Short mmCIF file of C-alpha atoms in Angstrom, two decimals:
data_model
loop_
_atom_site.label_atom_id
_atom_site.label_comp_id
_atom_site.label_asym_id
_atom_site.label_seq_id
_atom_site.Cartn_x
_atom_site.Cartn_y
_atom_site.Cartn_z
CA MET A 1 -9.00 1.29 -21.65
CA THR A 2 -8.03 3.57 -18.78
CA PRO A 3 -4.27 4.11 -18.40
CA ILE A 4 -3.02 3.97 -14.81
CA ALA A 5 0.43 4.79 -13.41
CA ILE A 6 1.51 3.97 -9.88
CA ALA A 7 4.26 5.38 -7.67
CA THR A 8 5.12 3.56 -4.45
CA GLU A 9 7.83 3.48 -1.84
CA ASP A 10 8.66 -0.23 -1.77
CA GLN A 11 8.00 -3.60 -3.39
CA LEU A 12 5.18 -4.57 -1.04
CA SER A 13 3.33 -1.29 -1.62
CA GLU A 14 3.67 -1.77 -5.36
CA ALA A 15 2.23 -5.29 -5.14
CA ILE A 16 -0.74 -4.05 -3.15
CA ALA A 17 -1.37 -1.16 -5.56
CA LEU A 18 -1.36 -3.58 -8.48
CA ARG A 19 -3.67 -5.93 -6.59
CA LEU A 20 -6.14 -3.07 -6.02
CA ILE A 21 -6.02 -2.23 -9.72
CA SER A 22 -6.58 -5.86 -10.68
CA GLU A 23 -10.04 -5.87 -9.08
CA ILE A 24 -11.30 -2.78 -10.94
CA ALA A 25 -14.13 -3.65 -13.31
CA THR A 26 -13.39 -0.76 -15.68
CA PRO A 27 -10.97 -1.91 -18.42
CA ASN A 28 -7.51 -0.52 -17.65
CA CYS A 29 -3.81 -0.93 -18.25
CA VAL A 30 -0.82 -0.08 -16.04
CA THR A 31 1.49 2.25 -17.96
CA HIS A 32 4.16 2.98 -15.35
CA LYS A 33 5.38 1.38 -12.12
CA LEU A 34 7.60 3.92 -10.36
CA ARG A 35 9.34 3.09 -7.11
CA LYS A 36 12.24 3.99 -4.88
CA ASP A 37 12.78 3.03 -1.27
CA GLY A 38 11.22 5.50 1.13
CA PHE A 39 8.67 8.29 0.89
CA GLY A 40 11.15 11.10 0.14
CA TYR A 41 11.18 10.25 -3.54
CA LEU A 42 7.39 10.24 -3.74
CA ARG A 43 7.02 13.58 -2.00
CA SER A 44 9.77 15.26 -4.03
CA LYS A 45 8.07 14.25 -7.28
CA MET A 46 4.59 15.64 -6.59
CA ASP A 47 4.91 18.10 -9.48
CA SER A 48 5.80 15.22 -11.80
CA TRP A 49 2.80 13.21 -10.61
CA ARG A 50 0.58 16.20 -11.36
CA GLN A 51 1.93 16.34 -14.90
CA MET A 52 1.46 12.62 -15.40
CA ALA A 53 -2.13 12.89 -14.17
CA LYS A 54 -2.94 14.94 -17.27
CA HIS A 55 -2.62 11.80 -19.36
CA GLN A 56 -3.64 8.93 -17.06
CA VAL A 57 -4.84 8.07 -13.59
CA MET A 58 -1.83 8.58 -11.32
CA MET A 59 -1.90 6.70 -8.01
CA VAL A 60 0.66 7.58 -5.34
CA LEU A 61 0.70 5.22 -2.36
CA THR A 62 2.64 6.01 0.78
CA ASP A 63 2.60 5.35 4.54
CA LEU A 64 1.45 7.71 7.26
CA ASP A 65 4.21 6.27 9.47
CA ARG A 66 4.61 8.32 12.67
CA ALA A 67 2.80 11.47 11.49
CA ASP A 68 0.16 12.57 13.99
CA CYS A 69 -2.57 13.75 11.62
CA LEU A 70 -3.62 12.40 8.23
CA VAL A 71 -5.11 15.74 7.10
CA GLU A 72 -1.97 17.65 8.04
CA PHE A 73 0.16 14.99 6.37
CA ARG A 74 -1.74 15.37 3.08
CA ASN A 75 -1.61 19.16 3.29
CA GLN A 76 2.15 19.08 3.72
CA TRP A 77 2.52 16.94 0.62
CA LEU A 78 0.13 19.03 -1.47
CA GLY A 79 1.50 22.41 -0.45
CA GLY A 80 -1.93 24.00 -0.34
CA THR A 81 -2.80 23.20 -3.95
CA PRO A 82 -5.76 20.99 -4.90
CA LEU A 83 -5.27 17.56 -6.39
CA PRO A 84 -5.99 17.17 -10.11
CA ALA A 85 -8.98 14.93 -10.76
CA ASN A 86 -6.84 12.05 -11.99
CA LEU A 87 -4.23 12.16 -9.21
CA LEU A 88 -4.78 9.91 -6.21
CA LEU A 89 -2.65 10.36 -3.09
CA ARG A 90 -3.52 7.43 -0.85
CA VAL A 91 -2.03 7.02 2.61
CA ALA A 92 -1.92 3.71 4.47
CA VAL A 93 -2.52 4.17 8.21
CA ARG A 94 0.10 3.77 9.52
CA GLU A 95 1.90 1.47 7.14
CA VAL A 96 0.83 -0.70 4.25
CA GLU A 97 1.41 -3.65 6.60
CA SER A 98 -1.84 -2.68 8.36
CA TRP A 99 -3.62 -3.53 5.10
CA VAL A 100 -1.74 -6.84 5.05
CA LEU A 101 -2.83 -7.60 8.62
CA ALA A 102 -6.46 -6.77 7.85
CA ASP A 103 -7.19 -9.93 5.83
CA HIS A 104 -7.27 -12.54 8.57
CA ILE A 105 -8.16 -15.46 6.30
CA ALA A 106 -5.16 -14.82 4.07
CA LEU A 107 -2.90 -14.12 7.03
CA ARG A 108 -3.75 -17.46 8.64
CA ALA A 109 -2.87 -19.15 5.36
CA LEU A 110 0.53 -17.45 5.54
CA ILE A 111 1.54 -17.75 9.20
CA GLY A 112 -0.61 -20.59 10.51
CA VAL A 113 -2.99 -20.76 13.44
CA LYS A 114 -0.81 -19.30 16.20
CA GLY A 115 -0.86 -15.69 17.34
CA VAL A 116 -3.61 -13.15 17.98
CA LEU A 117 -4.51 -11.13 14.89
CA PRO A 118 -5.29 -7.41 15.28
CA VAL A 119 -8.99 -6.56 15.04
CA THR A 120 -8.31 -2.94 14.03
CA PRO A 121 -4.90 -2.89 12.34
CA ASP A 122 -5.15 0.80 11.36
CA GLU A 123 -4.90 1.59 15.08
CA LEU A 124 -1.58 -0.19 15.57
CA ALA A 125 1.35 2.10 16.33
CA ASP A 126 3.74 -0.09 14.33
CA PRO A 127 1.97 -2.55 11.99
CA LYS A 128 5.22 -3.86 10.53
CA GLN A 129 6.54 -4.88 13.94
CA ALA A 130 3.16 -6.48 14.70
CA LEU A 131 3.48 -8.54 11.52
CA LEU A 132 7.04 -9.54 12.35
CA ARG A 133 5.99 -10.64 15.86
CA LEU A 134 3.25 -12.81 14.36
CA ALA A 135 5.75 -14.27 11.91
CA LYS A 136 7.79 -15.71 14.80
CA SER A 137 5.28 -18.56 15.05
CA ALA A 138 4.91 -19.07 11.30
CA PRO A 139 6.06 -22.25 9.54
CA ARG A 140 9.84 -22.34 9.27
CA GLU A 141 10.18 -21.47 5.58
CA VAL A 142 7.87 -18.45 5.96
CA ARG A 143 9.54 -17.37 9.20
CA GLU A 144 13.00 -17.51 7.64
CA ASP A 145 11.88 -15.31 4.75
CA LEU A 146 10.11 -12.70 6.86
CA LEU A 147 12.46 -12.43 9.83
CA LYS A 148 16.02 -12.00 10.81
CA THR A 149 17.18 -11.69 14.39
CA ILE A 150 20.38 -9.92 15.39
CA ASP A 151 21.30 -9.61 19.07
CA GLY A 152 17.72 -10.38 20.05
CA HIS A 153 16.26 -7.65 17.83
CA VAL A 154 13.78 -8.82 15.19
CA SER A 155 13.77 -7.09 11.81
CA GLN A 156 12.75 -7.64 8.21
CA GLY A 157 14.28 -10.73 6.61
CA LEU A 158 15.87 -10.89 3.18
CA GLY A 159 12.85 -12.67 1.71
CA TYR A 160 10.28 -10.33 3.28
CA ASN A 161 9.19 -8.45 0.17
CA ALA A 162 9.36 -11.43 -2.19
CA ARG A 163 7.34 -13.68 0.15
CA LEU A 164 4.68 -11.07 0.85
CA THR A 165 4.43 -10.00 -2.79
CA GLU A 166 3.74 -13.58 -3.84
CA TRP A 167 1.16 -13.90 -1.07
CA VAL A 168 -0.55 -10.60 -1.99
CA ASN A 169 -0.83 -11.77 -5.59
CA SER A 170 -2.17 -15.21 -4.77
CA THR A 171 -4.06 -15.07 -1.47
CA TRP A 172 -4.64 -11.58 -0.04
CA SER A 173 -8.09 -10.11 -0.71
CA PRO A 174 -8.56 -6.32 -0.87
CA GLN A 175 -12.28 -6.79 -0.29
CA ARG A 176 -11.83 -8.80 2.90
CA ALA A 177 -9.04 -6.55 4.15
CA ALA A 178 -11.08 -3.40 3.57
CA GLU A 179 -13.63 -4.65 6.09
CA ARG A 180 -11.05 -4.17 8.88
CA SER A 181 -9.05 -1.24 7.49
CA PRO A 182 -10.84 2.07 6.92
CA SER A 183 -7.81 3.56 5.17
CA LEU A 184 -7.78 0.67 2.70
CA ALA A 185 -11.54 0.92 2.19
CA ARG A 186 -11.18 4.61 1.30
CA ALA A 187 -8.26 3.94 -1.06
CA ARG A 188 -10.12 1.15 -2.81
CA MET A 189 -13.27 3.23 -3.27
CA ARG A 190 -11.46 6.34 -4.52
CA LEU A 191 -9.36 4.32 -6.97
CA GLN A 192 -12.43 2.68 -8.47
CA GLU A 193 -14.28 6.01 -8.69
CA THR A 194 -11.34 7.80 -10.32
CA VAL A 195 -10.73 5.10 -12.91
CA ALA A 196 -14.43 4.97 -13.79
CA ALA A 197 -14.57 8.79 -14.19
CA PHE A 198 -11.30 9.16 -16.12
CA THR A 199 -11.34 11.29 -19.25
CA LEU A 200 -8.46 12.63 -21.27
CA PRO A 201 -8.24 16.44 -21.48
CA ALA A 202 -9.43 18.08 -24.65
CA SER A 203 -6.80 18.47 -27.37
CA GLY A 204 -4.58 21.49 -26.81
CA GLN A 205 -5.00 21.60 -23.02
#
């Protein structure tokens, strides 16, 4: 049984990380679910994640957001030091919402038949805003959870995370979504490889 800990920056990211773990064939158990809003917490704790990776697979999931270069982004987080074998730093391009948008079958089940779905969601400048725009034509109960509008500006509704978490758990498919999202495909593959290769260090190390 491979122990796995996850660290994420919000409820939706945590749900997606757990969904990715749920499809791993290698027997595993989730030992820790660590989360605070925003990426600052994740980045500030990189030394802690390294320590935790001595005893389990440690998956850190964050968003690229507005950073220009994925390689530079990772280098800034790692400070020039290599990742331990059991530590995964996975970056959604540009936000985890691009992974949400990548499963068109599940997305239609959520928002209905209206709206044009993005063919390459990793290339969207603002995947979250793209999702919110699509949600404008969703059935009323979904729309009211996902959206709130103040002075004509659309933003995340109070039920956004709860609604999407339920949908990720019940309907969203990592396999289907990975076909449209290269960053998700890489994360999924590396997670499965790392869990399969996991070994505890020898006693005394």
